Coordinates of C-alpha atoms in Angstrom, one line a residue:
Chain A
M1 CA 100.4 62.2 85.2
S2 CA 100.8 64.7 87.6
T3 CA 103.9 67.9 87.5
V4 CA 106.0 67.6 89.9
K5 CA 104.8 71.4 91.5
E6 CA 101.6 68.8 91.7
Q7 CA 103.1 65.6 93.6
L8 CA 105.6 68.1 95.4
I9 CA 102.7 70.9 97.2
E10 CA 99.5 70.5 98.3
K11 CA 97.2 74.0 98.2
L12 CA 95.0 74.3 101.2
I13 CA 93.9 78.0 101.1
E14 CA 93.6 80.1 97.9
D15 CA 95.7 82.4 97.7
D16 CA 95.3 86.2 99.0
K17 CA 95.8 88.0 95.6
D18 CA 95.9 92.1 98.0
S19 CA 99.1 93.3 99.7
Q20 CA 99.2 95.5 102.6
C21 CA 101.7 97.2 101.2
K22 CA 102.5 98.2 97.3
I23 CA 104.1 101.2 96.4
T24 CA 103.9 102.7 92.8
I25 CA 106.8 104.3 91.3
V26 CA 105.9 106.6 88.7
G27 CA 108.7 107.1 86.0
T28 CA 111.5 104.4 85.8
G29 CA 114.7 106.6 84.8
A30 CA 117.6 107.2 87.3
V31 CA 115.9 108.3 89.9
G32 CA 112.6 106.1 89.5
M33 CA 115.2 103.3 89.9
A34 CA 117.3 104.4 92.5
C35 CA 114.3 104.4 94.5
A36 CA 113.1 101.2 93.9
I37 CA 116.4 99.7 94.8
S38 CA 116.7 101.5 97.9
I39 CA 113.4 100.6 98.7
L40 CA 113.5 96.6 97.8
L41 CA 116.9 97.2 99.5
K42 CA 115.3 98.1 103.0
D43 CA 112.0 95.3 101.9
L44 CA 109.2 98.2 102.9
A45 CA 106.7 96.6 100.2
D46 CA 105.5 93.0 100.0
E47 CA 105.1 94.4 95.8
L48 CA 106.4 97.2 94.3
A49 CA 104.7 98.5 90.6
L50 CA 106.4 100.2 87.6
V51 CA 104.7 102.4 85.4
D52 CA 106.4 104.2 82.7
V53 CA 105.7 104.8 79.0
A54 CA 109.4 103.6 77.1
L55 CA 107.5 99.7 77.8
D56 CA 111.1 98.4 76.5
K57 CA 113.1 99.7 79.6
L58 CA 110.3 99.3 81.6
K59 CA 109.5 95.6 81.0
G60 CA 113.9 94.7 80.7
E61 CA 114.6 97.2 84.4
M62 CA 111.4 95.2 85.9
M63 CA 112.6 91.7 84.5
D64 CA 116.3 93.1 86.1
L65 CA 114.6 93.0 89.9
Q66 CA 112.6 90.0 89.5
H67 CA 115.6 88.1 89.0
G68 CA 117.7 89.8 91.9
S69 CA 114.0 88.3 94.4
L70 CA 116.7 86.1 95.4
F71 CA 118.3 89.1 97.7
F72 CA 115.1 90.5 99.1
S73 CA 111.5 90.3 100.8
T74 CA 109.3 92.0 98.2
S75 CA 107.6 88.9 96.2
K76 CA 105.8 90.8 93.8
I77 CA 107.2 93.2 91.2
T78 CA 105.3 94.5 88.3
S79 CA 105.0 96.6 85.8
G80 CA 103.1 98.1 82.7
K81 CA 101.9 101.3 81.1
D82 CA 98.5 101.6 82.0
Y83 CA 97.8 102.5 85.3
S84 CA 95.8 99.3 86.8
V85 CA 99.4 97.9 87.5
S86 CA 98.9 100.4 90.4
A87 CA 95.9 99.8 91.9
N88 CA 96.0 99.4 95.4
S89 CA 99.4 101.0 96.1
R90 CA 99.5 102.8 99.9
I91 CA 102.1 104.4 98.2
V92 CA 102.4 106.0 94.3
I93 CA 105.9 107.9 93.9
V94 CA 105.8 110.5 90.7
T95 CA 109.4 110.7 89.3
A96 CA 108.5 110.6 85.9
G97 CA 109.1 114.6 84.4
A98 CA 111.3 116.1 81.7
R99 CA 115.1 115.7 83.1
Q100 CA 116.8 118.6 84.9
Q101 CA 118.9 120.4 81.9
E102 CA 122.3 121.2 82.8
G103 CA 122.3 124.8 84.1
E104 CA 118.6 125.0 83.8
T105 CA 116.7 125.9 86.6
R106 CA 114.1 123.7 88.1
L107 CA 111.5 126.8 87.7
A108 CA 112.1 126.3 84.0
L109 CA 111.2 123.0 84.5
V110 CA 107.5 123.9 85.3
Q111 CA 105.2 123.9 82.2
R112 CA 107.1 121.2 80.8
N113 CA 106.1 118.8 83.6
V114 CA 102.4 119.7 84.1
A115 CA 101.7 118.5 80.9
I116 CA 102.9 115.3 82.6
M117 CA 100.9 114.8 86.1
K118 CA 98.4 115.7 83.9
S119 CA 98.4 112.6 82.1
I120 CA 99.4 111.0 85.5
I121 CA 97.4 111.5 87.9
P122 CA 93.7 111.1 87.4
A123 CA 94.3 107.5 86.4
I124 CA 96.8 106.8 89.4
V125 CA 94.0 108.4 92.2
H126 CA 91.7 106.5 90.3
Y127 CA 93.4 102.5 90.4
S128 CA 94.5 103.6 94.5
P129 CA 91.7 106.0 96.0
D130 CA 93.4 105.8 99.5
C131 CA 97.1 106.7 98.7
K132 CA 99.0 109.0 99.6
I133 CA 101.5 110.3 96.6
L134 CA 104.8 111.8 97.0
V135 CA 106.2 113.8 94.0
V136 CA 109.8 113.4 93.5
S137 CA 109.9 115.5 89.7
N138 CA 111.2 119.2 90.3
P139 CA 110.7 121.6 90.1
V140 CA 109.3 119.5 93.3
D141 CA 107.2 122.7 94.8
I142 CA 105.4 123.5 92.3
L143 CA 104.3 119.6 90.9
T144 CA 103.6 118.8 94.3
Y145 CA 100.8 121.7 94.1
I146 CA 99.9 120.7 90.8
V147 CA 99.9 116.9 91.7
W148 CA 97.3 118.3 94.6
K149 CA 94.6 120.1 92.8
I150 CA 94.6 117.9 90.1
S151 CA 93.7 114.7 92.2
G152 CA 91.0 115.8 94.5
L153 CA 92.5 114.3 97.3
P154 CA 93.3 115.6 100.5
V155 CA 96.0 117.8 100.6
T156 CA 97.6 115.8 104.0
R157 CA 98.0 112.6 101.4
V158 CA 99.9 114.6 98.3
I159 CA 103.2 115.1 99.7
G160 CA 106.4 116.5 97.6
S161 CA 110.0 115.4 98.9
G162 CA 110.7 118.6 99.0
C163 CA 113.9 119.8 101.3
N164 CA 114.2 116.2 103.4
L165 CA 117.1 115.7 100.7
D166 CA 118.6 119.3 101.1
S167 CA 118.6 119.0 104.8
A168 CA 120.6 115.4 104.7
R169 CA 122.8 117.2 102.6
F170 CA 122.8 119.8 104.7
R171 CA 124.0 117.4 107.1
Y172 CA 126.6 115.0 105.9
L173 CA 128.1 118.9 104.8
I174 CA 128.6 119.7 108.5
G175 CA 129.2 116.4 109.6
E176 CA 132.1 116.5 107.2
K177 CA 133.2 119.3 109.2
L178 CA 133.1 118.8 112.4
G179 CA 133.8 114.8 111.8
V180 CA 130.7 113.2 113.0
H181 CA 128.0 110.9 111.8
P182 CA 125.1 112.9 109.6
T183 CA 123.0 111.3 112.0
S184 CA 124.3 113.3 114.8
C185 CA 124.5 116.5 113.3
H186 CA 120.8 118.1 113.3
G187 CA 119.9 121.0 110.6
W188 CA 116.9 121.7 109.1
I189 CA 116.3 123.5 105.6
I190 CA 113.3 124.2 104.8
G191 CA 111.6 126.6 101.7
E192 CA 111.9 125.7 98.7
H193 CA 113.1 122.6 96.9
G194 CA 116.1 124.9 95.2
D195 CA 117.8 128.0 95.2
S196 CA 115.9 129.8 97.7
S197 CA 115.9 127.7 100.2
V198 CA 116.7 128.9 103.9
P199 CA 118.7 127.0 106.1
L200 CA 117.7 127.3 110.3
W201 CA 121.5 128.0 111.2
S202 CA 119.7 128.8 114.9
G203 CA 118.9 125.6 115.1
V204 CA 122.0 123.6 113.8
N205 CA 123.2 121.8 117.2
V206 CA 124.9 118.6 117.9
A207 CA 124.3 117.0 121.2
G208 CA 121.6 119.6 121.9
V209 CA 124.2 122.5 121.6
A210 CA 123.6 124.1 119.5
L211 CA 126.4 126.1 117.3
K212 CA 125.5 129.4 117.4
T213 CA 126.1 129.8 120.8
L214 CA 129.3 129.2 120.1
D215 CA 129.8 130.9 117.2
P216 CA 127.2 133.9 117.1
K217 CA 127.9 135.0 113.5
L218 CA 127.3 131.2 112.6
G219 CA 126.6 131.3 109.0
T220 CA 126.8 134.9 108.6
D221 CA 128.6 137.0 105.6
S222 CA 131.0 137.9 108.7
D223 CA 131.7 134.1 109.9
K224 CA 135.2 133.5 109.9
E225 CA 134.7 129.9 109.0
H226 CA 132.7 130.7 106.5
W227 CA 129.5 128.1 106.9
K228 CA 127.2 129.9 105.2
N229 CA 129.3 128.4 101.7
I230 CA 127.8 124.6 103.1
H231 CA 124.8 126.1 102.3
K232 CA 125.5 127.0 99.4
Q233 CA 127.2 123.8 98.9
V234 CA 123.9 122.3 98.9
I235 CA 122.2 124.5 96.8
Q236 CA 124.9 124.0 93.8
S237 CA 125.3 119.8 94.5
A238 CA 122.1 119.1 92.4
Y239 CA 123.8 121.2 89.7
E240 CA 127.1 119.7 90.2
I241 CA 126.5 116.1 90.4
I242 CA 124.7 117.0 87.2
K243 CA 127.3 118.4 85.4
L244 CA 129.4 115.1 86.5
K245 CA 127.2 112.3 85.5
G246 CA 124.5 113.9 83.9
Y247 CA 121.8 114.1 86.9
T248 CA 121.8 112.8 90.2
S249 CA 119.4 109.8 91.3
W250 CA 120.9 107.4 94.4
A251 CA 120.7 110.7 97.4
I252 CA 117.3 111.4 96.1
G253 CA 116.4 107.5 96.1
L254 CA 117.8 107.3 99.5
S255 CA 115.4 110.0 100.5
V256 CA 112.1 108.8 98.9
M257 CA 113.2 105.8 101.2
D258 CA 114.1 107.4 104.3
L259 CA 110.3 109.0 103.9
V260 CA 108.0 106.3 102.7
G261 CA 109.7 104.6 105.5
S262 CA 108.0 106.5 107.5
I263 CA 104.5 106.5 106.0
L264 CA 104.0 102.7 105.9
K265 CA 105.2 102.3 109.6
N266 CA 103.8 105.0 110.7
L267 CA 107.3 106.1 112.3
R268 CA 105.5 109.7 112.9
R269 CA 109.3 111.0 112.0
V270 CA 109.4 115.0 111.7
H271 CA 110.7 115.3 108.1
P272 CA 111.4 119.0 106.1
V273 CA 108.6 118.3 103.1
S274 CA 106.8 120.1 100.7
T275 CA 103.6 121.0 101.5
M276 CA 100.3 123.9 101.7
V277 CA 102.0 126.5 104.2
K278 CA 99.1 129.4 103.2
G279 CA 98.4 130.6 106.3
L280 CA 101.1 130.0 107.7
Y281 CA 104.2 132.7 108.5
G282 CA 102.2 135.1 106.9
I283 CA 101.3 133.4 103.7
K284 CA 98.4 133.5 101.7
E285 CA 98.6 132.4 98.6
E286 CA 98.3 128.7 97.9
L287 CA 102.2 128.0 97.9
F288 CA 103.2 124.1 98.7
L289 CA 107.5 124.8 100.7
S290 CA 109.4 122.3 102.9
I291 CA 108.4 123.0 106.2
P292 CA 108.3 120.1 109.9
C293 CA 105.7 117.8 109.2
V294 CA 105.0 115.0 110.8
L295 CA 104.6 111.1 108.4
G296 CA 102.5 108.5 109.5
R297 CA 100.2 106.1 107.8
N298 CA 97.2 109.1 106.8
G299 CA 100.5 111.3 105.3
V300 CA 100.8 114.5 106.7
S301 CA 99.3 114.4 110.2
D302 CA 100.8 117.7 111.7
V303 CA 103.3 120.3 110.8
V304 CA 106.3 121.6 113.4
K305 CA 105.1 125.1 113.6
I306 CA 109.4 126.0 114.8
N307 CA 109.5 130.9 115.7
L308 CA 111.3 131.2 112.3
N309 CA 113.1 134.8 114.0
S310 CA 113.5 137.6 111.4
E311 CA 115.6 137.1 109.3
E312 CA 114.9 132.9 108.9
E313 CA 110.8 134.7 108.5
A314 CA 112.1 136.9 105.6
L315 CA 113.9 134.5 103.5
F316 CA 111.3 131.9 104.3
K317 CA 109.0 134.8 102.3
K318 CA 111.2 135.4 99.7
S319 CA 111.0 131.5 99.1
A320 CA 107.0 131.9 98.8
E321 CA 107.3 134.6 96.4
T322 CA 109.6 132.8 94.3
L323 CA 107.1 129.9 94.2
W324 CA 104.3 132.4 93.6
N325 CA 106.0 134.6 91.1
I326 CA 105.9 131.8 88.5
Q327 CA 103.0 129.6 89.5
K328 CA 100.9 132.0 89.4
D329 CA 101.0 132.6 85.6
L330 CA 100.7 128.3 84.6
I331 CA 98.0 127.4 83.0
F332 CA 97.0 124.3 84.0
Chain B
I1 CA 141.6 131.5 118.8
A2 CA 139.2 127.7 118.7
T3 CA 136.9 127.4 116.2
L4 CA 133.7 125.7 116.4
K5 CA 134.9 122.9 116.4
E6 CA 136.6 123.1 118.2
K7 CA 134.7 125.0 121.0
L8 CA 132.1 121.7 120.4
I9 CA 134.8 118.9 120.7
V10 CA 136.6 117.8 122.7
P11 CA 139.6 114.7 121.9
V12 CA 139.7 112.2 124.6
A13 CA 142.0 108.8 122.6
E14 CA 144.7 109.7 121.4
E15 CA 144.3 108.9 117.2
E16 CA 145.3 105.3 116.4
A17 CA 147.7 104.7 113.4
T18 CA 145.2 102.2 112.0
V19 CA 142.0 101.3 112.8
Q20 CA 140.4 97.5 111.5
N21 CA 138.4 98.2 108.5
N22 CA 136.1 96.5 106.5
K23 CA 137.1 98.9 103.3
I24 CA 135.1 97.7 99.8
T25 CA 136.4 98.6 95.9
V26 CA 134.5 98.5 92.8
V27 CA 136.7 99.2 89.6
S28 CA 134.5 100.9 87.3
V29 CA 131.4 103.0 88.2
G30 CA 129.1 102.4 85.2
Q31 CA 125.6 100.7 85.9
V32 CA 127.4 97.3 87.3
G33 CA 129.5 99.1 89.0
M34 CA 126.9 101.3 90.6
A35 CA 124.5 98.3 91.5
Y36 CA 127.3 96.6 93.0
A37 CA 127.9 99.8 95.2
I38 CA 124.2 100.8 96.5
S39 CA 123.6 97.1 97.2
I40 CA 127.1 97.1 99.6
L41 CA 125.9 101.0 101.1
G42 CA 122.0 99.8 101.9
K43 CA 123.3 96.5 103.5
S44 CA 125.3 99.1 105.8
L45 CA 128.0 96.3 105.1
T46 CA 132.0 98.3 104.7
D47 CA 132.4 101.4 106.9
E48 CA 135.2 102.4 103.5
F49 CA 134.2 102.4 100.4
A50 CA 136.3 103.2 97.3
F51 CA 135.5 104.3 93.8
V52 CA 137.9 104.0 90.6
D53 CA 137.7 104.9 86.9
V54 CA 139.0 106.2 84.1
L55 CA 136.2 109.3 83.6
E56 CA 136.6 111.6 85.8
D57 CA 133.9 113.6 86.0
K58 CA 131.3 110.4 86.0
L59 CA 133.4 108.9 88.8
K60 CA 133.6 112.2 90.8
G61 CA 129.6 112.3 90.0
E62 CA 129.4 109.0 90.8
M63 CA 130.9 109.8 94.2
M64 CA 128.9 113.2 95.3
D65 CA 125.6 110.9 95.0
P66 CA 125.7 108.7 97.7
Q67 CA 127.5 111.2 99.7
H68 CA 124.4 113.4 99.7
G69 CA 122.7 110.2 100.9
S70 CA 125.1 109.4 103.9
L71 CA 122.7 110.4 106.4
F72 CA 121.3 107.1 105.4
L73 CA 123.5 105.0 105.3
Q74 CA 126.2 103.5 107.7
T75 CA 129.3 104.1 105.6
L76 CA 130.6 107.7 106.5
K77 CA 133.7 107.4 104.0
I78 CA 133.2 107.1 100.6
V79 CA 135.7 108.3 98.2
A80 CA 137.2 108.1 94.7
D81 CA 139.8 108.1 92.5
K82 CA 141.0 108.0 89.0
D83 CA 144.5 106.5 90.4
Y84 CA 144.6 102.8 92.6
S85 CA 146.5 104.6 96.0
V86 CA 142.8 105.6 96.7
T87 CA 142.2 101.7 97.4
A88 CA 145.6 101.0 99.7
S89 CA 145.1 98.3 102.1
Y90 CA 141.5 97.5 101.2
K91 CA 140.1 94.2 102.3
I92 CA 138.3 93.7 98.8
V93 CA 138.2 94.6 95.4
V94 CA 135.2 94.4 93.1
V95 CA 136.1 94.3 88.9
T96 CA 133.4 95.2 87.0
A97 CA 135.1 96.9 84.5
G98 CA 134.8 95.9 81.0
V99 CA 132.6 97.1 78.1
L100 CA 129.4 96.5 77.6
Q101 CA 127.9 93.2 76.5
Q102 CA 126.0 94.6 72.7
E103 CA 122.5 93.3 71.9
G104 CA 122.7 90.1 70.1
E105 CA 126.5 89.4 70.9
R106 CA 126.2 86.1 72.0
R107 CA 129.2 85.6 75.6
L108 CA 131.5 84.2 74.0
N109 CA 132.6 86.5 71.5
L110 CA 133.2 89.3 73.5
L111 CA 136.3 88.7 74.9
Q112 CA 136.0 91.3 78.1
K113 CA 133.0 90.2 79.3
K114 CA 133.8 86.3 79.9
W115 CA 133.9 86.8 83.4
D116 CA 135.6 83.5 83.5
I117 CA 138.4 83.9 81.3
L118 CA 138.6 87.2 83.0
T119 CA 139.3 85.6 87.1
Y120 CA 141.9 83.5 85.2
V121 CA 144.0 86.8 83.6
T122 CA 143.2 88.9 86.9
W123 CA 144.8 85.8 89.0
K124 CA 147.5 85.4 86.9
I125 CA 148.4 89.6 86.6
S126 CA 147.4 90.1 90.3
G127 CA 150.2 87.1 91.9
L128 CA 147.4 86.6 94.6
L129 CA 146.6 83.6 96.0
K130 CA 144.0 81.1 93.9
H131 CA 141.3 82.0 96.8
H132 CA 141.5 84.9 96.6
V133 CA 140.6 85.9 93.3
I134 CA 137.1 84.9 93.0
G135 CA 135.6 85.6 90.0
S136 CA 131.0 86.0 89.9
G137 CA 130.3 83.7 88.1
C138 CA 127.5 81.4 88.3
N139 CA 126.2 82.7 91.3
P140 CA 123.7 85.0 89.1
D141 CA 122.6 82.4 87.1
S142 CA 121.9 80.5 90.1
A143 CA 119.8 83.3 91.2
R144 CA 118.1 83.6 88.0
F145 CA 117.7 80.1 88.7
H146 CA 115.9 80.6 91.6
C147 CA 113.3 82.9 90.4
L148 CA 112.6 80.7 87.4
M149 CA 111.6 77.7 89.4
A150 CA 109.1 80.1 92.2
E151 CA 108.0 81.1 89.5
K152 CA 106.6 77.9 88.7
F153 CA 106.2 76.1 91.8
G154 CA 104.3 79.9 93.9
I155 CA 107.4 80.0 96.1
H156 CA 110.2 82.8 97.3
P157 CA 113.3 82.0 95.5
S158 CA 115.0 81.1 98.5
S159 CA 112.5 78.0 99.5
C160 CA 113.6 76.9 96.5
H161 CA 117.6 75.1 95.9
G162 CA 119.0 74.3 92.1
R163 CA 122.3 75.2 91.0
I164 CA 124.4 76.2 88.0
L165 CA 127.5 75.4 87.6
G166 CA 130.8 76.1 85.3
E167 CA 131.4 78.7 82.8
H168 CA 129.4 81.5 83.5
S169 CA 126.1 81.9 80.9
D170 CA 126.1 79.9 77.2
S171 CA 127.2 76.6 78.5
S172 CA 126.5 76.2 82.0
V173 CA 125.8 72.9 83.6
A174 CA 122.2 72.7 85.7
V175 CA 122.6 69.6 88.0
W176 CA 119.0 68.4 88.6
I177 CA 119.4 65.8 90.9
G178 CA 120.4 68.5 93.8
M179 CA 117.7 70.7 92.8
N180 CA 115.3 70.6 95.4
V181 CA 112.3 72.3 97.6
T182 CA 112.9 71.2 101.5
G183 CA 115.3 68.5 100.8
F184 CA 113.0 66.8 99.0
S185 CA 114.9 66.5 94.5
L186 CA 112.7 66.9 91.9
Q187 CA 114.5 64.3 90.1
E188 CA 113.0 61.8 92.8
L189 CA 109.5 62.6 91.8
N190 CA 110.3 63.4 87.8
P191 CA 113.6 61.1 86.5
E192 CA 112.9 62.7 83.5
I193 CA 113.6 65.8 84.7
G194 CA 115.5 68.3 82.4
T195 CA 116.6 65.8 79.5
D196 CA 114.6 66.0 76.2
N197 CA 112.0 63.8 77.2
D198 CA 110.4 65.7 80.2
S199 CA 107.0 66.3 79.9
E200 CA 107.2 69.8 81.7
N201 CA 109.8 71.0 79.9
W202 CA 112.4 71.8 83.1
K203 CA 115.3 72.0 80.3
E204 CA 113.1 75.3 79.2
V205 CA 114.1 76.8 83.0
H206 CA 117.5 76.2 82.7
K207 CA 117.6 78.1 78.9
M208 CA 115.5 81.1 79.9
V209 CA 118.3 80.9 83.0
V210 CA 120.5 82.5 80.1
E211 CA 118.1 83.5 77.5
S212 CA 117.3 86.1 80.2
A213 CA 120.1 87.8 80.2
Y214 CA 120.0 88.4 76.8
E215 CA 116.8 89.7 77.1
V216 CA 116.9 92.5 79.6
I217 CA 120.0 93.4 78.1
K218 CA 117.8 93.8 74.2
L219 CA 115.1 95.4 76.0
N220 CA 117.6 97.9 78.4
G221 CA 120.5 98.1 77.2
Y222 CA 122.3 96.7 80.2
T223 CA 121.9 94.1 82.6
H224 CA 122.5 95.6 86.4
W225 CA 120.8 95.0 89.2
V226 CA 121.0 90.8 90.0
I227 CA 125.1 91.3 89.2
G228 CA 125.1 94.5 92.0
L229 CA 122.1 92.1 94.4
S230 CA 124.5 89.1 93.6
V231 CA 127.8 89.9 94.8
A232 CA 126.8 91.8 97.4
G233 CA 125.3 88.7 99.1
L234 CA 129.6 87.8 98.3
I235 CA 130.8 90.8 99.6
E236 CA 128.5 89.6 102.7
S237 CA 129.2 86.4 103.5
M238 CA 133.5 87.5 102.8
L239 CA 132.6 90.2 105.7
K240 CA 131.0 88.8 107.9
N241 CA 132.8 85.6 107.7
L242 CA 129.7 83.6 107.4
S243 CA 130.8 80.3 105.2
R244 CA 127.7 80.7 103.0
I245 CA 128.2 78.6 99.7
H246 CA 128.1 80.8 97.0
L247 CA 128.0 78.9 93.4
V248 CA 131.2 81.2 92.1
S249 CA 134.3 80.5 89.4
S250 CA 137.7 79.3 90.9
M251 CA 140.5 77.5 89.8
V252 CA 139.4 74.5 88.6
K253 CA 142.2 72.3 87.6
G254 CA 143.1 69.1 89.4
M255 CA 139.1 68.6 89.7
Y256 CA 136.9 66.1 87.7
G257 CA 140.0 65.5 85.5
I258 CA 140.6 68.7 84.3
E259 CA 143.9 69.6 82.9
N260 CA 143.8 73.2 82.3
E261 CA 144.1 76.6 84.4
V262 CA 140.6 77.3 83.9
F263 CA 138.5 79.4 86.1
L264 CA 134.3 77.8 86.5
S265 CA 131.6 77.8 88.9
L266 CA 131.4 75.7 91.8
P267 CA 129.5 75.5 94.5
Y268 CA 132.0 77.4 97.3
I269 CA 132.2 78.1 101.1
L270 CA 133.0 81.9 101.3
N271 CA 134.3 83.2 104.4
A272 CA 136.9 85.6 105.5
R273 CA 139.1 83.9 104.1
G274 CA 138.0 83.8 101.3
L275 CA 137.2 81.0 99.5
T276 CA 138.3 78.2 101.1
S277 CA 136.6 75.2 100.3
V278 CA 134.7 73.6 97.9
I279 CA 131.5 71.4 97.5
N280 CA 131.9 67.6 96.3
Q281 CA 129.1 67.4 94.2
K282 CA 127.7 63.7 93.4
L283 CA 127.3 64.9 89.5
K284 CA 126.3 62.0 86.7
D285 CA 128.8 60.9 84.1
D286 CA 127.0 63.6 81.5
E287 CA 127.0 66.2 83.4
V288 CA 131.3 65.9 84.5
A289 CA 131.8 65.3 80.6
Q290 CA 129.7 68.9 80.4
F291 CA 131.6 70.4 83.5
K292 CA 134.7 69.4 81.2
K293 CA 133.3 70.6 78.0
S294 CA 132.8 73.8 79.3
T295 CA 136.8 74.2 79.8
D296 CA 137.4 74.2 76.5
T297 CA 136.0 77.3 75.4
P298 CA 138.0 79.0 78.0
W299 CA 140.9 77.3 77.3
D300 CA 141.1 77.8 73.8
I301 CA 141.1 81.4 74.7
Q302 CA 142.8 81.5 77.4
K303 CA 145.9 79.7 75.6
D304 CA 146.3 82.3 73.0
L305 CA 146.6 85.2 75.6
K306 CA 150.0 86.8 76.1
D307 CA 151.4 89.3 78.0
L308 CA 150.2 87.4 81.4

């Protein structure tokens, strides 16, 4: 006797099992899941795979998302501890790693996360040799370098989420001060995603009007309006949120969604993300730092060579030095 | 001396006292509240969002985190307070507060998570009109049912139609005659569907709806995405005046011969006025009986509640 399905539905051709736009997220902690829900809400992928070692949580989170599939357009959500589940991904987002503890600097996390990357990256590349890897785990700049080295992929396909979030926070805070939406406030933070990030005050503008032309002291210590505090707040925000709720998740999830959108749809938007900066601004070492990059379907296709003034360049080099001091002693 | 802002921006219109708004609040920033919040923010449904909770540090952290993502959102004002005055003149308040269901605890044992009863309590305490107090009810159950139907057919959940009515979860009623794909009732193809004689065991699918939530809780400690997404869908219908039909929980006294003031799920139309109409179901006798029976448990608990 035929089933209800057989009576109702007549198959014409075999299903094409290969997804066109698959994204894998490694790590189903708060950050990984925030990335997942942001990506699902924006309908960016036709398949989402989750990978983690905590099997119960992994399965629970996958099922919970699957049950919500009525509300979005990602028809296939899978999970597994084995990386075969990630095969054929366009982008692999790496959020796995030890969580930054309260008061712990990003740099203190490093060696803990190196071992984790060594266990993850070769499998990712094996199953998706053409993918772009987006590294989110902290300290993101050093880890992106490590992931690049381990992966053997071209440097343009290994991208650190870097200062995309710092710049978003910067623009939010500028917007708050001016009563304008963040998308209409333009400002860039480059360098380390962390304590030594570099705010480019000369570029901060609204409708093309550089704020520095209205107040030449902008961002300096003698600035009566203390705009410099905005940058301090950006650096402090992660620490503050971690102190209040234990971790940060939503903003980084949205930031990652922003980057994924540019890559998958080949938008060629410019984002401050972490990429190889050897040879730029007098930097001689193999370091990853955030600079404005053009993101498209092949990853970082171009970089924007902004003119840094002497102070900004000095800060950028200092950022590089801070990272190199840790990176040079890394064992991996 | 003019500030930088004053040099840059010149007001040309007078400040208006009040502006049309679409403000929404969520009470409690637990897993469900935050899942719901990110769904609302991600779908750009509101221009102002408020969080309320008693845990002040977590509340502030959960407010600051999405605020920092404002560049990627279209909700400029995100606020939080433990004092409800922050929600003044808000259009919709979503209540997710309550004790998390523990593993193994069947929903019946846990009063605070008993949504239909909670909706009744909220209605009584608030004094609001009954069509302004809505329980999320069987909305997530139906979403799960769509998902399970979809898996069985190999098509998208939005192309599968099925309704689960009555009490949220344990004694909910699956309306088999209404299950359809493109209007084709599954019961016409398989008259035994949902019964014990059904060779395809579709009754198991209904059971899975109930069991799957427990399974997720066992694996992950809680469920959140489905509820968050499904509630965002309800809010969307109300804010955008869509008049879509949702399986939500409302007062059913007077329907199907029910005499007590209980809240159960039926297909209701949701729009800007709230819950405005109900869809008349052609329920079979045993389905009506089941539906009426599912009022017993909530009423047993409700009738003994004090301080309402």
